[in-house]
Amino acid sequence: MNITTNVFFLLEKRIQIVLFSVMVILLFVPYLSIFSFVLAVFLAASLYIERYTKRLTSQVDVTWRQFDSILFKDESCKFTLELTNVHLLNEMSTKTYIRTPKDGPYVVNLEGHTETIIELDELPSDFVFELTGNRRGPIEIAEISITISLPLSLGTLTLYLAPPLRWTVYPSISSTHAQRIRSHLKLGERVSKYSPIKDRLLQISSKPYEDEPSRQIDWYATAKKSTLQTKLYQPVNQDMFTVYLDLSASNGIGLHHQFEELIEDTALVSRELIESGGKVELFVNRLDQKGHVNHLSIQEGAKQLKNILALLSSLSEQDHYMGSTRFSPYVTKIKKKQAQLIKIASS
């Protein structure tokens, strides 16, 4: 916690010695001794404000509490601030203002308020804040400030509170752009709208209808059993997928102008494949400190999806990326041979 003062210039700490010296001199000057008493009042007020500031620094303690460290883009989470000995702040304040940071990647609001500057008559001991992640990536919150107005319009004291809190914003996986996902999941002759890991050319049986699409209804089995049946397809070895994310521009210079959209598409496609029971490996043309391409080995389940989202959330335009002409043959050489390649790139 850092405290700064903004007071009348005669109350500033740096001129206390000057005030004292002038006050002593004026005591012995005829007809001007009255001014020494005026300066004495200013000096006393300055010393009191200095002492009050030291009390706040030593006795007011700040406790932050964070409930989540991960959130998805455009989602919100809460964190709290607790002030001990808050009565010390209230006893000298006529009005109190709280300023919350509002940066591009995130917005912080005091619960129940949408404005960034909130006026309060009295400070509570507990605050609940809401953080909204507007952009994928790591988040470190800037300072939250509490400003108290001193009596008699003497000035203000401002407490700068820097939360030691960190969040990671994952790309959204709840997009309504279903057509964008399907366009990436056209796997050869198997254009997959529902489950990309079932070969619709190989029906092995039928089962009672639940909520499958109408094109999967098995009319022959329905007529035979007198109850609505759907086709049951043969899972094949195409349940392994290599997701290939190339963030380079189509001309090979710089990064693609839809940098964020490509990353979000990768998250959506990965979620769709994993939810359908597929095994996924991911290649990204970003280079690490050792010059290696980012690669997540083939796995399945929620753990793999979390690994993919964590990797995607760490991508930055300031990173180094391998060119498309080198990246494509590298992936073809390294990837699982039986895995279906899903390319997410400028083309």
C-alpha positions as a printed Julia matrix, in Angstrom:
347×3 Matrix{Float64}:
   0.0     0.0     0.0
   1.29    3.41   -1.0
  -0.16    6.68    0.33
   0.19   10.08   -1.32
  -1.12   13.47   -0.17
  -2.48   16.34   -2.2
  -2.86   19.25    0.22
  -2.62   23.04    0.35
   1.01   24.02   -0.3
   1.5    25.42    3.23
   0.62   21.97    4.6
   3.22   20.08    2.61
   5.86   18.24    4.58
   8.76   19.67    2.59
   8.15   23.24    3.84
   7.66   22.45    7.52
  11.15   23.71    8.34
  10.51   26.9     6.37
   7.23   27.46    8.21
   8.9    26.97   11.57
  11.76   29.33   10.73
   9.48   32.11    9.45
   7.17   31.65   12.43
  10.03   32.13   14.9
  11.3    35.21   13.07
   7.86   36.83   12.96
   7.44   36.39   16.72
  10.08   39.08   17.24
   8.9    41.46   14.54
   6.58   44.22   15.8
   3.06   44.21   14.38
   3.75   40.94   12.49
   3.7    38.5    15.37
   0.04   37.74   14.61
   1.17   36.05   11.38
   3.38   33.72   13.36
   0.26   32.3    15.01
  -1.34   31.76   11.58
   1.77   29.91   10.44
   1.71   27.91   13.66
  -1.79   26.68   12.78
  -0.62   25.58    9.33
   2.44   23.89   10.84
   0.3    22.04   13.39
  -2.09   20.87   10.64
   0.85   19.74    8.49
   2.36   17.76   11.37
  -1.0    16.2    12.15
  -1.53   15.1     8.52
   1.98   13.63    8.47
   1.32   11.75   11.71
  -2.07   10.59   10.42
  -0.49    9.27    7.23
   2.05    7.28    9.26
  -0.78    5.81   11.35
  -2.56    4.67    8.21
   0.6     3.1     6.85
   1.3     1.18   10.04
  -2.22    0.25   11.18
  -4.34   -0.2     8.04
  -3.76   -3.61    6.54
  -4.96   -4.92    3.19
  -6.03   -8.5     2.48
  -6.9    -9.74   -1.02
  -8.81  -12.91   -1.71
  -9.02  -14.56   -5.12
 -11.57  -17.28   -5.88
 -10.59  -18.25   -9.45
  -7.36  -17.99  -11.37
  -8.79  -19.05  -14.75
 -11.69  -17.6   -16.7
 -12.85  -17.63  -20.29
 -12.99  -14.62  -22.55
 -15.95  -12.31  -21.78
 -16.64  -14.13  -18.52
 -16.47  -12.59  -15.05
 -15.14  -13.67  -11.68
 -15.02  -12.07   -8.24
 -12.26  -11.12   -5.84
 -12.43   -9.33   -2.5
 -10.54   -6.65   -0.59
 -10.58   -6.47    3.21
  -9.36   -3.38    5.09
  -8.46   -3.68    8.76
  -8.91   -0.62   11.01
 -11.04    1.03    8.36
 -12.35    3.41   11.05
  -9.04    5.29   10.81
  -9.92    6.21    7.25
 -13.5     7.13    8.04
 -12.66    9.38   11.0
 -10.88   11.93    8.81
 -12.85   11.68    5.57
 -15.71   13.87    4.44
 -16.13   11.99    1.16
 -14.47    8.89   -0.23
 -13.83    7.91   -3.84
 -12.82    4.5    -5.19
 -11.25    4.28   -8.63
 -11.12    0.89  -10.35
  -8.85    0.18  -13.34
 -10.32   -0.16  -16.81
  -7.77   -1.48  -19.27
  -8.2    -2.97  -22.73
  -7.76   -6.63  -21.71
 -10.03   -6.39  -18.68
 -12.54   -4.33  -16.7
 -12.8    -4.19  -12.9
 -16.02   -2.99  -11.29
 -17.1    -2.67   -7.69
 -20.01   -5.06   -7.23
 -23.26   -3.26   -7.94
 -21.57   -0.42   -9.84
 -20.64    0.03  -13.49
 -18.72    3.31  -13.27
 -14.97    3.36  -12.63
 -15.12    6.16  -10.01
 -17.51    5.5    -7.13
 -18.34    8.02   -4.42
 -19.04    6.7    -0.91
 -19.99    8.49    2.28
 -18.22    5.89    4.39
 -15.81    3.08    3.62
 -16.89   -0.48    4.45
 -14.31   -2.96    5.66
 -15.0    -5.43    2.83
 -15.25   -4.85   -0.9
 -16.31   -7.28   -3.63
 -14.97   -6.59   -7.12
 -15.9    -8.18  -10.44
 -13.25   -8.8   -13.08
 -14.27   -9.31  -16.73
 -11.68  -10.64  -19.17
 -12.07   -8.95  -22.55
  -9.0   -10.45  -24.18
  -7.27  -13.8   -24.15
  -4.03  -14.02  -22.18
  -2.58  -13.37  -18.72
  -3.99  -10.54  -16.6
  -2.3    -8.48  -13.91
  -4.53   -5.81  -12.41
  -3.35   -2.23  -12.11
  -3.73   -0.31   -8.87
  -7.07    0.3    -7.21
  -7.09    3.7    -5.5
  -9.07    4.98   -2.51
  -9.16    8.77   -2.13
 -10.44   10.46    1.03
 -11.25   14.17    1.24
  -9.88   15.82    4.37
 -11.98   18.19    6.52
 -12.0    21.96    5.88
 -10.97   21.34    2.25
  -7.39   20.82    3.36
  -6.77   18.35    0.54
  -6.94   14.64   -0.14
  -5.16   11.43    0.8
  -4.95    8.65   -1.78
  -4.22    5.01   -1.0
  -2.86    3.02   -3.95
  -3.56   -0.68   -3.57
  -1.86   -3.04   -6.0
  -3.53   -6.48   -5.96
  -0.94   -9.3    -6.04
  -3.41  -11.32   -8.11
  -3.01  -13.05  -11.46
  -5.52  -14.55  -13.86
  -5.33  -16.42  -17.15
  -8.06  -15.74  -19.71
  -8.71  -18.72  -21.97
 -10.14  -18.26  -25.47
 -13.89  -18.7   -25.59
 -15.18  -22.21  -26.34
 -18.87  -21.35  -26.39
 -19.0   -19.51  -29.69
 -22.25  -19.52  -31.66
 -20.33  -19.57  -34.94
 -21.07  -23.23  -35.61
 -20.41  -22.86  -39.34
 -16.82  -21.83  -38.61
 -16.3   -25.07  -36.67
 -17.9   -27.26  -39.33
 -15.76  -25.7   -42.05
 -12.66  -26.97  -40.24
 -14.12  -30.44  -39.66
 -14.68  -31.46  -43.27
 -12.66  -34.64  -42.98
 -12.38  -36.03  -46.51
 -15.73  -37.51  -47.54
 -16.99  -37.35  -43.96
 -18.41  -33.88  -43.56
 -19.01  -33.92  -39.82
 -21.74  -31.78  -38.32
 -22.28  -33.74  -35.16
 -19.57  -36.25  -34.36
 -16.33  -36.03  -36.32
 -15.07  -39.42  -35.13
 -17.8   -41.64  -36.58
 -17.49  -42.91  -40.13
 -21.0   -42.52  -41.56
 -20.16  -44.98  -44.33
 -19.91  -47.9   -41.89
 -23.16  -48.62  -40.06
 -22.88  -51.54  -37.66
 -26.26  -51.52  -35.94
 -29.14  -49.36  -34.75
 -30.34  -48.09  -31.41
 -33.45  -46.41  -29.96
 -33.81  -42.8   -31.05
 -32.79  -40.15  -28.52
 -32.0   -36.71  -29.88
 -29.93  -37.47  -32.96
 -30.38  -35.47  -36.19
 -33.13  -36.69  -38.5
 -30.69  -37.81  -41.18
 -29.43  -40.51  -38.82
 -32.85  -42.19  -38.47
 -32.78  -45.83  -39.59
 -36.17  -46.21  -41.27
 -35.67  -49.9   -42.03
 -34.98  -50.73  -38.36
 -37.85  -48.45  -37.33
 -40.32  -50.38  -39.5
 -38.96  -53.7   -38.27
 -39.1   -52.87  -34.53
 -42.09  -50.5   -34.61
 -40.12  -47.92  -32.61
 -38.02  -45.07  -33.9
 -34.4   -46.2   -34.39
 -31.21  -44.37  -35.32
 -28.11  -45.61  -37.05
 -25.13  -46.68  -34.99
 -21.87  -46.11  -36.83
 -18.52  -47.78  -36.62
 -15.83  -45.75  -34.84
 -12.64  -46.03  -36.88
  -9.02  -45.12  -36.35
  -9.86  -41.61  -37.55
 -10.61  -40.75  -33.92
  -7.09  -39.29  -33.73
  -6.6   -35.75  -34.95
  -3.68  -33.44  -35.51
  -4.75  -29.81  -35.14
  -2.36  -27.56  -37.04
  -2.39  -23.85  -36.13
  -0.4   -21.59  -38.43
  -0.55  -17.96  -37.34
   1.68  -16.6   -40.12
   0.25  -14.3   -42.77
  -0.61  -15.73  -46.18
   2.22  -13.76  -47.81
   4.72  -15.18  -45.32
   5.49  -11.77  -43.8
   4.37  -11.11  -40.25
   1.31  -12.56  -38.56
  -2.18  -13.11  -39.86
  -4.58  -10.19  -39.43
  -7.12  -12.6   -37.89
  -4.65  -13.69  -35.23
  -7.24  -13.89  -32.44
  -9.92  -15.51  -34.62
  -7.56  -18.34  -35.64
  -6.7   -19.0   -31.99
 -10.38  -19.05  -31.02
 -11.18  -21.4   -33.92
  -8.49  -23.76  -32.66
 -10.02  -23.77  -29.19
 -13.5   -24.43  -30.59
 -12.36  -27.23  -32.89
 -10.32  -28.87  -30.11
 -13.31  -28.77  -27.78
 -15.56  -30.3   -30.45
 -13.12  -33.13  -31.16
 -12.45  -33.93  -27.5
 -16.15  -33.77  -26.58
 -16.78  -36.33  -29.32
 -14.26  -38.69  -27.75
 -11.38  -37.95  -30.07
  -7.69  -37.89  -29.3
  -6.03  -34.63  -30.25
  -2.49  -33.38  -30.7
  -1.74  -29.73  -31.35
   1.01  -28.03  -33.33
   1.47  -24.24  -33.19
   4.12  -22.53  -35.29
   5.36  -20.49  -32.31
   8.98  -21.12  -31.34
  10.05  -21.53  -27.72
  13.33  -20.29  -26.23
  15.14  -23.33  -27.59
  13.79  -22.79  -31.1
  11.34  -25.7   -30.93
   7.82  -25.61  -32.31
   5.06  -25.75  -29.67
   3.63  -29.28  -29.69
   1.19  -31.05  -27.39
   1.37  -34.84  -27.72
  -1.78  -36.72  -28.59
  -4.14  -37.23  -25.65
  -7.84  -37.22  -24.91
 -10.23  -35.92  -22.29
 -10.66  -32.75  -20.25
  -6.99  -32.65  -19.23
  -5.9   -32.36  -22.85
  -8.46  -29.62  -23.51
  -7.12  -27.7   -20.51
  -3.55  -28.08  -21.81
  -4.62  -26.81  -25.23
  -6.44  -23.8   -23.78
  -3.46  -22.97  -21.55
  -1.12  -23.04  -24.56
  -3.46  -20.95  -26.69
  -3.89  -18.37  -23.92
  -0.11  -17.88  -23.75
   0.3   -16.96  -27.44
   1.37  -13.39  -28.08
   2.06  -11.28  -31.14
   5.5   -10.53  -29.66
   6.53  -14.2   -29.85
   8.65  -15.71  -32.62
   6.9   -17.87  -35.22
   8.09  -20.32  -37.84
   7.19  -19.52  -41.46
   4.46  -21.51  -43.19
   6.8   -22.99  -45.8
   8.86  -24.68  -43.08
   6.05  -25.38  -40.65
   3.82  -27.43  -42.97
   6.4   -30.11  -43.9
   7.58  -30.23  -40.29
   4.08  -31.09  -39.05
   3.6   -33.66  -41.82
   6.82  -35.36  -40.78
   6.28  -35.33  -36.99
   2.53  -35.9   -36.6
   0.89  -39.25  -35.9
   0.63  -40.98  -39.27
  -2.87  -42.33  -38.65
  -4.19  -39.01  -37.33
  -6.46  -36.85  -39.46
  -4.9   -33.43  -40.14
  -7.04  -30.37  -39.43
  -5.37  -27.22  -40.67
  -6.28  -23.84  -39.19
  -4.39  -21.18  -41.1
  -4.78  -18.22  -43.43
  -5.95  -20.39  -46.3
